[in-house]
CSV table of C-alpha atoms and ligand atoms in Angstrom, one decimal:
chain,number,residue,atom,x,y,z
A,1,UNK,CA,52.3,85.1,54.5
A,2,UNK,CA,54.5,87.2,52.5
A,3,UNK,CA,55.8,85.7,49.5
A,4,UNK,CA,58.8,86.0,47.6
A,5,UNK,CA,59.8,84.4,43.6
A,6,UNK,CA,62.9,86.1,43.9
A,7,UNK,CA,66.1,84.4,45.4
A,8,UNK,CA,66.8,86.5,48.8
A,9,UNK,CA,70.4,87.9,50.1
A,10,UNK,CA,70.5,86.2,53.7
A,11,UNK,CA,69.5,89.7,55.7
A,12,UNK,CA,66.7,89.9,53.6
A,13,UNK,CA,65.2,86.2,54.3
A,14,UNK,CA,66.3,86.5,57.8
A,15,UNK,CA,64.4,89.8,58.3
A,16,UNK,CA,61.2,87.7,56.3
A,17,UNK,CA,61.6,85.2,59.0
A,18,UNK,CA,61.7,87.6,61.7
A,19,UNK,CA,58.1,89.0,60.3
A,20,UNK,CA,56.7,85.8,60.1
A,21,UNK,CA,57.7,84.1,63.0
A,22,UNK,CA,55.3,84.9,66.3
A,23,UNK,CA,57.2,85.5,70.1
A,24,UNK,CA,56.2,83.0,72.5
A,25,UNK,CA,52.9,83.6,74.3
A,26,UNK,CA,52.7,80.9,76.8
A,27,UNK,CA,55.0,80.4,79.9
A,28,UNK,CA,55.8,78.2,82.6
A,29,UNK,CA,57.9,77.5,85.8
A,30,UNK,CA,61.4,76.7,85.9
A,31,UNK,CA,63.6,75.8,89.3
A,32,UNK,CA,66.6,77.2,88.7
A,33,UNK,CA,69.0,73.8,88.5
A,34,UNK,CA,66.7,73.0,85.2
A,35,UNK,CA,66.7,76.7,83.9
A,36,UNK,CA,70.4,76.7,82.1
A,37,UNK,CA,69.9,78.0,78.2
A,38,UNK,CA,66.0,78.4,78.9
A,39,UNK,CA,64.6,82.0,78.0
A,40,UNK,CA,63.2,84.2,80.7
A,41,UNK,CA,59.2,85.3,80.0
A,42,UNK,CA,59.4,87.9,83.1
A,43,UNK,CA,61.9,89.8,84.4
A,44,UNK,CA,63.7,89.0,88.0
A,45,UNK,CA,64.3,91.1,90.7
A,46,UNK,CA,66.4,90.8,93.3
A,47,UNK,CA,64.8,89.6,96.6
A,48,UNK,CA,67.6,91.3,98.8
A,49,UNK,CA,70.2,93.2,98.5
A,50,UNK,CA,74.0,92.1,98.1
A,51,UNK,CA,75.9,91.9,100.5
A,52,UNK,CA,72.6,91.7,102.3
A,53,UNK,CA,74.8,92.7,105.4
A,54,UNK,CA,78.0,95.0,105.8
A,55,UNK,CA,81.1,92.3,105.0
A,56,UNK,CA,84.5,92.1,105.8
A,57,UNK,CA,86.6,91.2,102.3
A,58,UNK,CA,89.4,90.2,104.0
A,59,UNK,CA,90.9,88.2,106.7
A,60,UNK,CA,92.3,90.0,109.5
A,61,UNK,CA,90.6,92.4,112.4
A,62,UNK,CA,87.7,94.6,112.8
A,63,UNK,CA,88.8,97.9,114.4
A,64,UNK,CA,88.0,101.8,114.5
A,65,UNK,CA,90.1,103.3,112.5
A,66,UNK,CA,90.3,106.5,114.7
A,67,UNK,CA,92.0,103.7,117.1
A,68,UNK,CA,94.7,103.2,114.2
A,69,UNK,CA,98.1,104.8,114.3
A,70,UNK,CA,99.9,105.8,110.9
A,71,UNK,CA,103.2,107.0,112.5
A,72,UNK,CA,104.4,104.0,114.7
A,73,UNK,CA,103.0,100.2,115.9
A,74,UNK,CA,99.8,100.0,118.2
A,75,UNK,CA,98.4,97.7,120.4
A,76,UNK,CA,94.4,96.8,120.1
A,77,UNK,CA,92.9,94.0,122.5
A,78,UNK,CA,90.6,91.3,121.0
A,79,UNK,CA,87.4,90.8,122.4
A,80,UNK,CA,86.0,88.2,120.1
A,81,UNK,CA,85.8,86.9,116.7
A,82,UNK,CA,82.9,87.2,113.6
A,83,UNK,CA,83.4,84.2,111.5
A,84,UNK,CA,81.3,83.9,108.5
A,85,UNK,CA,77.9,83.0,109.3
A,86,UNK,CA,78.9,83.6,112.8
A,87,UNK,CA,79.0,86.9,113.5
A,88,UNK,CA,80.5,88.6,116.5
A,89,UNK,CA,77.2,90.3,118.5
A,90,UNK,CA,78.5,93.1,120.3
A,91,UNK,CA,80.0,96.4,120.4
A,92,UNK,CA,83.7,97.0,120.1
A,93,UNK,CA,84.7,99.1,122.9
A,94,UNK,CA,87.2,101.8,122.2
A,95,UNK,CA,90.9,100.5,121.8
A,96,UNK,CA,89.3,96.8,121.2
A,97,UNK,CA,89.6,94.7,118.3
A,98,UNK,CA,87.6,92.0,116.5
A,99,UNK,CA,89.6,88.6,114.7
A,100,UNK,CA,87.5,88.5,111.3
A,101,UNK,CA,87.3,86.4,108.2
A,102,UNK,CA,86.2,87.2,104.6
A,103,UNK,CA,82.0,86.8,104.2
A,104,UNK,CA,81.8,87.6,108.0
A,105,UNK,CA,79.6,90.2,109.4
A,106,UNK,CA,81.5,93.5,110.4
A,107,UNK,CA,80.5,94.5,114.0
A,108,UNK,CA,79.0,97.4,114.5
A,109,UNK,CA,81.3,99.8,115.9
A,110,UNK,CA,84.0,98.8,113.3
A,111,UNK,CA,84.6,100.7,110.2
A,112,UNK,CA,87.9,99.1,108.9
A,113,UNK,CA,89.4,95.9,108.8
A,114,UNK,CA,93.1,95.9,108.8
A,115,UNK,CA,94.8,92.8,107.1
A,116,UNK,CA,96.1,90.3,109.3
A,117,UNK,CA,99.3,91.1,107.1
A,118,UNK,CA,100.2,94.3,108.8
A,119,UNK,CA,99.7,92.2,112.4
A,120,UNK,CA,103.4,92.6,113.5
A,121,UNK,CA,103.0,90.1,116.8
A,122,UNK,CA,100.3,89.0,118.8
A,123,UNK,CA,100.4,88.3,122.5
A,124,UNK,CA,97.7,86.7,124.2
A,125,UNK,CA,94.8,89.2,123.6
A,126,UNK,CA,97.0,91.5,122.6
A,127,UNK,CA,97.5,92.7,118.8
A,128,UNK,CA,100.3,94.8,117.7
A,129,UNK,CA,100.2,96.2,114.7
A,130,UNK,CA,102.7,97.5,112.3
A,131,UNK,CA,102.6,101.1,111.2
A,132,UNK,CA,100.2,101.7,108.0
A,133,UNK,CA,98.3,104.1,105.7
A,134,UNK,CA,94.6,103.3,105.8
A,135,UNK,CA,93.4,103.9,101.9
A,136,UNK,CA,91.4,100.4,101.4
A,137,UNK,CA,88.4,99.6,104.5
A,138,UNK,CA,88.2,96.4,103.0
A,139,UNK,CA,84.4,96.4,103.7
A,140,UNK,CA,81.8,95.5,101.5
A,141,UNK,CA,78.8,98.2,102.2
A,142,UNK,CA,75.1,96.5,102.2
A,143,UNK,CA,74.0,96.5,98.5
A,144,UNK,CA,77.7,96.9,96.9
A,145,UNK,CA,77.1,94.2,94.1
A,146,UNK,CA,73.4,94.2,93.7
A,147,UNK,CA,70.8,97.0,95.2
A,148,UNK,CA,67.3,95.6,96.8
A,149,UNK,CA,64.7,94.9,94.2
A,150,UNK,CA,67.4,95.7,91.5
A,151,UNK,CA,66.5,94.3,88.0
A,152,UNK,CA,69.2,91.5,87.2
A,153,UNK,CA,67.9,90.4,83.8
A,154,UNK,CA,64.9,90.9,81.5
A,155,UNK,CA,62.2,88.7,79.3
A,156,UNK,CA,64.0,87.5,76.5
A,157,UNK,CA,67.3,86.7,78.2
A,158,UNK,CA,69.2,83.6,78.0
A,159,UNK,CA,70.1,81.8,81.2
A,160,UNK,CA,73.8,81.2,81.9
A,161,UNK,CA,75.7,79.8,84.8
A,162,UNK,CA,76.6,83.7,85.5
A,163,UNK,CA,73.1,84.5,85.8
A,164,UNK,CA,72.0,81.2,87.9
A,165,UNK,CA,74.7,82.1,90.5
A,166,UNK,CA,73.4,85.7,90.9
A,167,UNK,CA,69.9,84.7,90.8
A,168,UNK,CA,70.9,81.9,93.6
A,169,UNK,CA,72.3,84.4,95.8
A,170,UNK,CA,69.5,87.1,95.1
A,171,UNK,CA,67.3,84.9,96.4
A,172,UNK,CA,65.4,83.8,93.7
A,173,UNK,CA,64.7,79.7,93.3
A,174,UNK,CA,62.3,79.8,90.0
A,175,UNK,CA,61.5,81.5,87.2
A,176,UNK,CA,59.2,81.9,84.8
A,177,UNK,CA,60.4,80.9,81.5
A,178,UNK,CA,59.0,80.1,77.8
A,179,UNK,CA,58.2,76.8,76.6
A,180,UNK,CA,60.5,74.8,74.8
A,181,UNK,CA,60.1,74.9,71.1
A,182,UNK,CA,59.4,71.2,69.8
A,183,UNK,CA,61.8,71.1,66.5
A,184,UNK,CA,61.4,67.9,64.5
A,185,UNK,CA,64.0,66.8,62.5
A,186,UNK,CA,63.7,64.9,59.0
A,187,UNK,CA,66.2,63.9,56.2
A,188,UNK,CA,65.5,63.0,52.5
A,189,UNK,CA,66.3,60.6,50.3
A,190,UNK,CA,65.8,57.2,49.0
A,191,UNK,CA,69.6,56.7,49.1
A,192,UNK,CA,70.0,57.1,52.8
A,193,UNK,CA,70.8,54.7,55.7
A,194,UNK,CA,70.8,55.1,59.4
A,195,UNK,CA,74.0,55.3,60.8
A,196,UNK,CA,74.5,52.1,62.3
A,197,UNK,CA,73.7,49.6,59.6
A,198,UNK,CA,76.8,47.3,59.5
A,199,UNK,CA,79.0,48.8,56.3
A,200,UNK,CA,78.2,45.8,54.1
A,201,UNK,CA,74.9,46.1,54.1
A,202,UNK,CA,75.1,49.3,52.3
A,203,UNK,CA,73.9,48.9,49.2
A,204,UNK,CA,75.6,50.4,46.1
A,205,UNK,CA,74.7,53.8,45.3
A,206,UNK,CA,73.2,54.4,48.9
A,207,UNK,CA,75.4,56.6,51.4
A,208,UNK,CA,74.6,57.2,55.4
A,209,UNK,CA,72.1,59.7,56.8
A,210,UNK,CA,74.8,62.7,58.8
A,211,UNK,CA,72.6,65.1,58.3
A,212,UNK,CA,70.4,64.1,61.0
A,213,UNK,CA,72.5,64.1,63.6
A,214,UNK,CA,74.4,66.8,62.4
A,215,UNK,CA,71.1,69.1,62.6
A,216,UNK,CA,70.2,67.6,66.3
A,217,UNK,CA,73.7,68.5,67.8
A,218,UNK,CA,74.0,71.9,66.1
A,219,UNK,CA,70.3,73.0,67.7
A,220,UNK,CA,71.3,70.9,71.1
A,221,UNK,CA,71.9,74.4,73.2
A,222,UNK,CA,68.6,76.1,71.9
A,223,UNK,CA,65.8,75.4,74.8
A,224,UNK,CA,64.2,72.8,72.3
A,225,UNK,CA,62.8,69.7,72.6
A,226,UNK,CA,64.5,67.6,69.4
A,227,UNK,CA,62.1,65.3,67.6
A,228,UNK,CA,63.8,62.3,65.2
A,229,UNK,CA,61.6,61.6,62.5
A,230,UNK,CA,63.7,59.6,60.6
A,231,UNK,CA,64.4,59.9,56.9
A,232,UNK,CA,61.5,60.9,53.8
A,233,UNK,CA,61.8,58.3,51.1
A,234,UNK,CA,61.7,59.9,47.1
A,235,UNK,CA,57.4,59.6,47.4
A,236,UNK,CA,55.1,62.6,47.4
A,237,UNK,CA,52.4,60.7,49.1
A,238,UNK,CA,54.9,59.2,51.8
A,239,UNK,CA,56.4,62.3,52.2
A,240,UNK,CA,52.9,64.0,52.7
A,241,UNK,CA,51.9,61.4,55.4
A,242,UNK,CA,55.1,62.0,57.5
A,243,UNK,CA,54.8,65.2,57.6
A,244,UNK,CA,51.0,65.3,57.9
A,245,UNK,CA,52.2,63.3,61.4
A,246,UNK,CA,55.2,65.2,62.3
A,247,UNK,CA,52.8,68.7,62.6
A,248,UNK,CA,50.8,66.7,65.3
A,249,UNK,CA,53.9,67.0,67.4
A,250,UNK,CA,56.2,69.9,66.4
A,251,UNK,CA,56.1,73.4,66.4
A,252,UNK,CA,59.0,73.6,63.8
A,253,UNK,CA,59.7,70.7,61.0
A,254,UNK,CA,63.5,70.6,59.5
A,255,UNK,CA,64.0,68.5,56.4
A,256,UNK,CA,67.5,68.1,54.7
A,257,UNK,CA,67.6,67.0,51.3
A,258,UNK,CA,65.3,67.0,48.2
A,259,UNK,CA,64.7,70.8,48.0
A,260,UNK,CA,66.5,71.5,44.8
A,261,UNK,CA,64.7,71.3,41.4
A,262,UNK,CA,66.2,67.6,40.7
A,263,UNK,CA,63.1,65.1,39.9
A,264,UNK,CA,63.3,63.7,42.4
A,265,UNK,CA,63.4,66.9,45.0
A,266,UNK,CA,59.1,67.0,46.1
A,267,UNK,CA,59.9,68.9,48.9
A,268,UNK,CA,59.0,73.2,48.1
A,269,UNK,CA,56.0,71.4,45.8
A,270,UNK,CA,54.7,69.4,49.1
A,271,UNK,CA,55.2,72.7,51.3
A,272,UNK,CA,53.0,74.5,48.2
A,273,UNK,CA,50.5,72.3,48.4
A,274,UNK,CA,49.4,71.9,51.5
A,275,UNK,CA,50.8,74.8,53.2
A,276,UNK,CA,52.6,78.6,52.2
A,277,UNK,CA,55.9,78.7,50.9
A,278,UNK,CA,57.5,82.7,51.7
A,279,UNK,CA,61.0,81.6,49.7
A,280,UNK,CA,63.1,78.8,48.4
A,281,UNK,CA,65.7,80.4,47.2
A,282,UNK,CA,68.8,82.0,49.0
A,283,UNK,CA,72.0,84.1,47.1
A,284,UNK,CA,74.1,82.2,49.4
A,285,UNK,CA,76.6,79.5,48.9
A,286,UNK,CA,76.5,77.1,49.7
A,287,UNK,CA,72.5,77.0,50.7
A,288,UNK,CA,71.1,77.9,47.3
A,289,UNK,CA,67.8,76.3,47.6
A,290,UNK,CA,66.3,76.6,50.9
A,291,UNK,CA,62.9,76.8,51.6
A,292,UNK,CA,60.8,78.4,54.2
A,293,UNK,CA,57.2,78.2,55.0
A,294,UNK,CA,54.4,76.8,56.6
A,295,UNK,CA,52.9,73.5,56.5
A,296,UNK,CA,49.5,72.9,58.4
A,297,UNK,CA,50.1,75.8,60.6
A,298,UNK,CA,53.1,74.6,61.9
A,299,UNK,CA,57.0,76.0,60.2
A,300,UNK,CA,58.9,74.4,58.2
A,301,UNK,CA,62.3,74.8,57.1
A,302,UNK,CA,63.6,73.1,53.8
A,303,UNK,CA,67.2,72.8,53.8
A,304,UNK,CA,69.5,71.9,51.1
A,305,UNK,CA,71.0,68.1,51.5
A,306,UNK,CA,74.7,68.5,50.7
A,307,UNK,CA,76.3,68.0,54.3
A,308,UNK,CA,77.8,71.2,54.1
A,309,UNK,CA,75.0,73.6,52.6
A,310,UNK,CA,72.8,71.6,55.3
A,311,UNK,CA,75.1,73.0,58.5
A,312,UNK,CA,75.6,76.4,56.8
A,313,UNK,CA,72.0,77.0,56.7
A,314,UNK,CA,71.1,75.2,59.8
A,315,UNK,CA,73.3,77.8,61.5
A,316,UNK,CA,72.7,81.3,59.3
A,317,UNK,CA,68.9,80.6,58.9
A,318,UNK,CA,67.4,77.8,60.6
A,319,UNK,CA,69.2,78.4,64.4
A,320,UNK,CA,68.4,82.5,64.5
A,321,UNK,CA,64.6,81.6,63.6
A,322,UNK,CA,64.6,78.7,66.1
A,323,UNK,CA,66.2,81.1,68.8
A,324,UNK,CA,63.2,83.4,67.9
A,325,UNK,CA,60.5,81.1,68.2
A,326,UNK,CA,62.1,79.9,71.9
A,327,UNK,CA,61.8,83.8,72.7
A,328,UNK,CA,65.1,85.6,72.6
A,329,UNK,CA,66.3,88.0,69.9
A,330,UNK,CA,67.6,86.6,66.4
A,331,UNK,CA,71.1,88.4,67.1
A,332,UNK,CA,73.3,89.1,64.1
A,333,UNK,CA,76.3,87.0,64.4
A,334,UNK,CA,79.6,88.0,65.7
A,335,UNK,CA,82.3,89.1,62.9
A,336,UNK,CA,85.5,90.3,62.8
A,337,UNK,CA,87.8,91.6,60.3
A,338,UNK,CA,91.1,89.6,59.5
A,339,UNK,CA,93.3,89.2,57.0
A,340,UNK,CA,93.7,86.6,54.4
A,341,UNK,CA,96.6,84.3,54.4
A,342,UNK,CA,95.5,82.3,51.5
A,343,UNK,CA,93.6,83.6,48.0
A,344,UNK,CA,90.2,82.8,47.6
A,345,UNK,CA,88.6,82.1,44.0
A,346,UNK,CA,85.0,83.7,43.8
A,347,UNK,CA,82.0,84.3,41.8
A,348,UNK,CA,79.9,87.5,41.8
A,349,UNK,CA,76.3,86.9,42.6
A,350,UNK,CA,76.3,84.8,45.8
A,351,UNK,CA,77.6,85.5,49.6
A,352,UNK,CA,79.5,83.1,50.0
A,353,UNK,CA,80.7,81.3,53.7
A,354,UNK,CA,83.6,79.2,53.5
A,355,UNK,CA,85.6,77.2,56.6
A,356,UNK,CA,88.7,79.0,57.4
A,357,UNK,CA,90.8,78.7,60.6
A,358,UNK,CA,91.9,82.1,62.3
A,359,UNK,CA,94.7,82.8,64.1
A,360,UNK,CA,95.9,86.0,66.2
A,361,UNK,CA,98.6,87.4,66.7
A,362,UNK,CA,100.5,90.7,67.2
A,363,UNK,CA,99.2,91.6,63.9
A,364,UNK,CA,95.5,90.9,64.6
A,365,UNK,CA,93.7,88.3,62.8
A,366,UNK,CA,94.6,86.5,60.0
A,367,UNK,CA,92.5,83.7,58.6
A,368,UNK,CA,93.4,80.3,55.8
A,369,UNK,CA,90.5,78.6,54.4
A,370,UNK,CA,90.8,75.2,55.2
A,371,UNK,CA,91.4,73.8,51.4
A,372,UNK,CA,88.9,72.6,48.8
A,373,UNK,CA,85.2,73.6,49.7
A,374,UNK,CA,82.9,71.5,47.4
A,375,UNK,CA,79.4,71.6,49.4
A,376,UNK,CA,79.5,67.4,50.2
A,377,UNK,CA,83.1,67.9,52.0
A,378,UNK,CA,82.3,67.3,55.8
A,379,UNK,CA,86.1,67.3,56.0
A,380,UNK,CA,85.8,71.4,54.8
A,381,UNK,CA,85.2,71.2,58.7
A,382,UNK,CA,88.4,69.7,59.9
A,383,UNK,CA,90.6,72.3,61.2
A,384,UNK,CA,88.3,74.8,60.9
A,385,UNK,CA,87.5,77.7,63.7
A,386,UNK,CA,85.5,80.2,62.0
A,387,UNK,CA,83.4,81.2,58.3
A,388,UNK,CA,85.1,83.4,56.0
A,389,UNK,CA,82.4,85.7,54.6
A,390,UNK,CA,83.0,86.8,51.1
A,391,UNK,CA,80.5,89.0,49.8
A,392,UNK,CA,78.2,88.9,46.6
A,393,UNK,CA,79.7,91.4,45.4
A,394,UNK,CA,83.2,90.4,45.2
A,395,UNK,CA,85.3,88.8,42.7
A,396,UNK,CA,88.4,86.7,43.6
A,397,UNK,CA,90.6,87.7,46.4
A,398,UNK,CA,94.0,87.5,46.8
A,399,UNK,CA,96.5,87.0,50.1
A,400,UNK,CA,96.2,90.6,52.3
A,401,UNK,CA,93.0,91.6,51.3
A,402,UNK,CA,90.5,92.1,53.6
A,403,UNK,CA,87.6,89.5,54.9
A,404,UNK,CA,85.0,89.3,57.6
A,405,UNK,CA,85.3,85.8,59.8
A,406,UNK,CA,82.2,84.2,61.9
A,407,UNK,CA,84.0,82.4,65.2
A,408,UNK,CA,82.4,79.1,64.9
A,409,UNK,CA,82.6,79.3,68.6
A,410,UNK,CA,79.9,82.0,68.1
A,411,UNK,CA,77.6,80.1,66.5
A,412,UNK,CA,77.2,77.0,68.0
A,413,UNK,CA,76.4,78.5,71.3
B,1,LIG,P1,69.4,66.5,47.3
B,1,LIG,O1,69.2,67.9,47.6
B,1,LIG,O2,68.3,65.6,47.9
B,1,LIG,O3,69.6,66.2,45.9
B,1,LIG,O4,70.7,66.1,48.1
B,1,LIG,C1,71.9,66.7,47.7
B,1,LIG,C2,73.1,65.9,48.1
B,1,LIG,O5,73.1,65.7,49.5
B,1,LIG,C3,73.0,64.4,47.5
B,1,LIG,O6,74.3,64.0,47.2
B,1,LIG,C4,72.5,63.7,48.7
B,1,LIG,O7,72.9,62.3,48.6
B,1,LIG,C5,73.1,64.4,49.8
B,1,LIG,N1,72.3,64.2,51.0
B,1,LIG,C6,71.0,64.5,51.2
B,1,LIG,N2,70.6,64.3,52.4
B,1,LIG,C7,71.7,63.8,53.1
B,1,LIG,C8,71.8,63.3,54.4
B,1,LIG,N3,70.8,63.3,55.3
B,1,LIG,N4,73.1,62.9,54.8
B,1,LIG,C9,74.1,62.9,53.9
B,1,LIG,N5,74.0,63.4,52.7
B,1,LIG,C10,72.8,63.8,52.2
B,2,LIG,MG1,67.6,63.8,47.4
């Protein structure tokens, strides 16, 4: 494994990760009601071709058009109807007309459908129709939407309800997918509670575990199965036992916490030990000191425990690499450019992400950050929409200048 003393920009440990970290070698089958955000292993086809018959797209009547008059009303006589999944069998005989419905088979003979608007009265079997100009048929040709056997998605593609529904009515009723990644989830600390323990039976100087949860739900839509494994007390040895366990289980371990270069922080010296450690150390803030490497063959990814530097990282870092290991593409996140509405106060030396909230308008986008941005402030969050990216390189900023924002919305999904 590649190995790096030197803090990394975020491209450059992303692209680290991106060498390290395999593609997914095994797969296995999938019905399509269980196959939402699960990554396709072989490409799909479709099994027939859409409309796999010639379709009306409106209501109204099947006719000839060399039967339809421009100039002045006509009269057709009906001979039957084709309702969808019903269609009408026979031939249309000159001057006749067929009563159709959208999705229904167009009969043979017919090569428009007028709109039941432009019916000016109808008596008996008799149709009258109003004069009209003929530029729409308002048939759907075999194959319009999708050709026979024509590739709807490749290896490496998400599933989304858009995809299901065409693969449902391609035909296709399972896929072959890649496994889910098994991602286990630690925090770290001998100050930490579970959530849950009744309020006075916290104990001075000890605070509640929200990384953990925080972690599950921000991986939830990956195709990963999400391991609790509870919380690593301040012990090398104790630490080395759960995480001895964990690899049993997991393809990917996350800790949170005890990462830094406090004494009291075992966690890069437990990853060095008994496994490779490619980095620690990010220019990025907040997320300074996050480590990545391996741990008896299986990944690990040591993330910082302030609350906020834990999400940031969790959704720059740890997410993209999950994504990767699950099969699909580690894509670079969305950003657009906006204007700032509020000045920013920044440091050289770091890229730096902090919560802003967008709006747009006729003026594009502008973006606020959302107040003080220590890296324990969960409510940073509140009110927040997107990052605000301000880069190493920059110095403070002032209200006008330029930014790039990261949609949250973008992220999480
Ligand atoms: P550490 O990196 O272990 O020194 O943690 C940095 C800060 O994050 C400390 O204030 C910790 O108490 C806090 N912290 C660490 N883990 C968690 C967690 N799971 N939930 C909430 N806060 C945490
Ligand atoms: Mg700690």
């Amino acid at each position: 494994m590649a190995q790096h003393s030197q803090a990394l920009d975020l491209e450059e440990a992303l692209t680290a990760i991106r060498q390290q970290l395999p593609s997914p070698c095994e797969q296995e089958t999938c019905v399509l009601e269980a196959a939402l955000g699960r990554v396709l292993a072989q490409p799909i086809d479709a099994a027939l071709p859409l409309p796999p018959f010639v379709a009306s797209a409106m209501d109204g009547y099947a006719v000839r058009s060399a039967d339809v008059n421009a100039d002045s009303t006509y009269t057709l006589r009906e001979v039957g109807t084709s309702f969808a999944g019903h269609p009408y069998p026979d031939h249309i005989p000159a001057g006749h007309c067929v009563r159709i419905f959208t999705g229904a088979a167009v009969p043979k003979d017919a090569d428009l459908v007028i709109v039941q608007e432009n019916v000016a009265e109808q008596l008996g079997d008799h149709v009258t129709f109003v004069p009209h100009t003929t530029q729409e048929n308002h048939i759907r040709d075999i194959g319009n939407d999708v050709d026979q056997g024509q590739r709807l998605a490749e290896p490496g593609e998400r599933i989304t309800p858009f995809m299901l529904g065409q693969f449902a009515a391609a035909g296709i009723s399972t896929l072959q997918v890649f496994p889910r990644v098994r991602v286990g989830i630690f925090s770290s600390g001998d100050e930490l509670r579970d959530p849950g323990t009744p309020v006075e039976e916290l104990a001075y100087g000890q605070i509640y575990d929200s990384n953990r949860l925080t972690l599950a739900k921000l991986l939830d839509d990956l195709p990963i199965h999400c391991i609790d494994l509870g919380c690593l007390p301040d012990d090398p040895n104790k630490i080395d036992d759960a995480l001895g366990r964990a690899t049993d289980a997991c393809d990917v371990l996350i800790t949170s916490g005890g990462v830094s270069v406090g004494d009291a922080d075992y966690i890069v010296e437990r990853i060095r030990q008994h496994g490779e450690l490619a980095f620690w150390r990010l220019n990025l803030k907040p997320g300074k000191p996050l480590a990545f490497g391996q741990i008896r063959k299986r990944w690990i990814f040591g993330l910082p425990g302030n609350p906020i530097s834990t999400i940031i990282t969790a959704l720059l870092v740890a997410k993209p690499a999950i994504a990767h290991l699950a099969g699909t593409t580690m894509s670079t996140p969305m950003k657009i450019p906006a204007i700032l509405k509020s000045s920013i106060t920044h440091t050289t030396g770091r890229t730096e992400y902090q919560r802003g909230q967008f709006e747009f308008d006729d003026n594009g986008y502008t973006v606020t950050h959302t107040g003080e941005q220590g890296s324990n402030r969960l409510s940073s969050f509140r009110h927040a929409n997107c990052l605000i990216e301000i880069d190493k390189t920059q110095g403070d900023m002032q209200i006008g200048d330029p930014v790039l924002i990261l949609p949250l919305t973008n992220l999480l999904h």
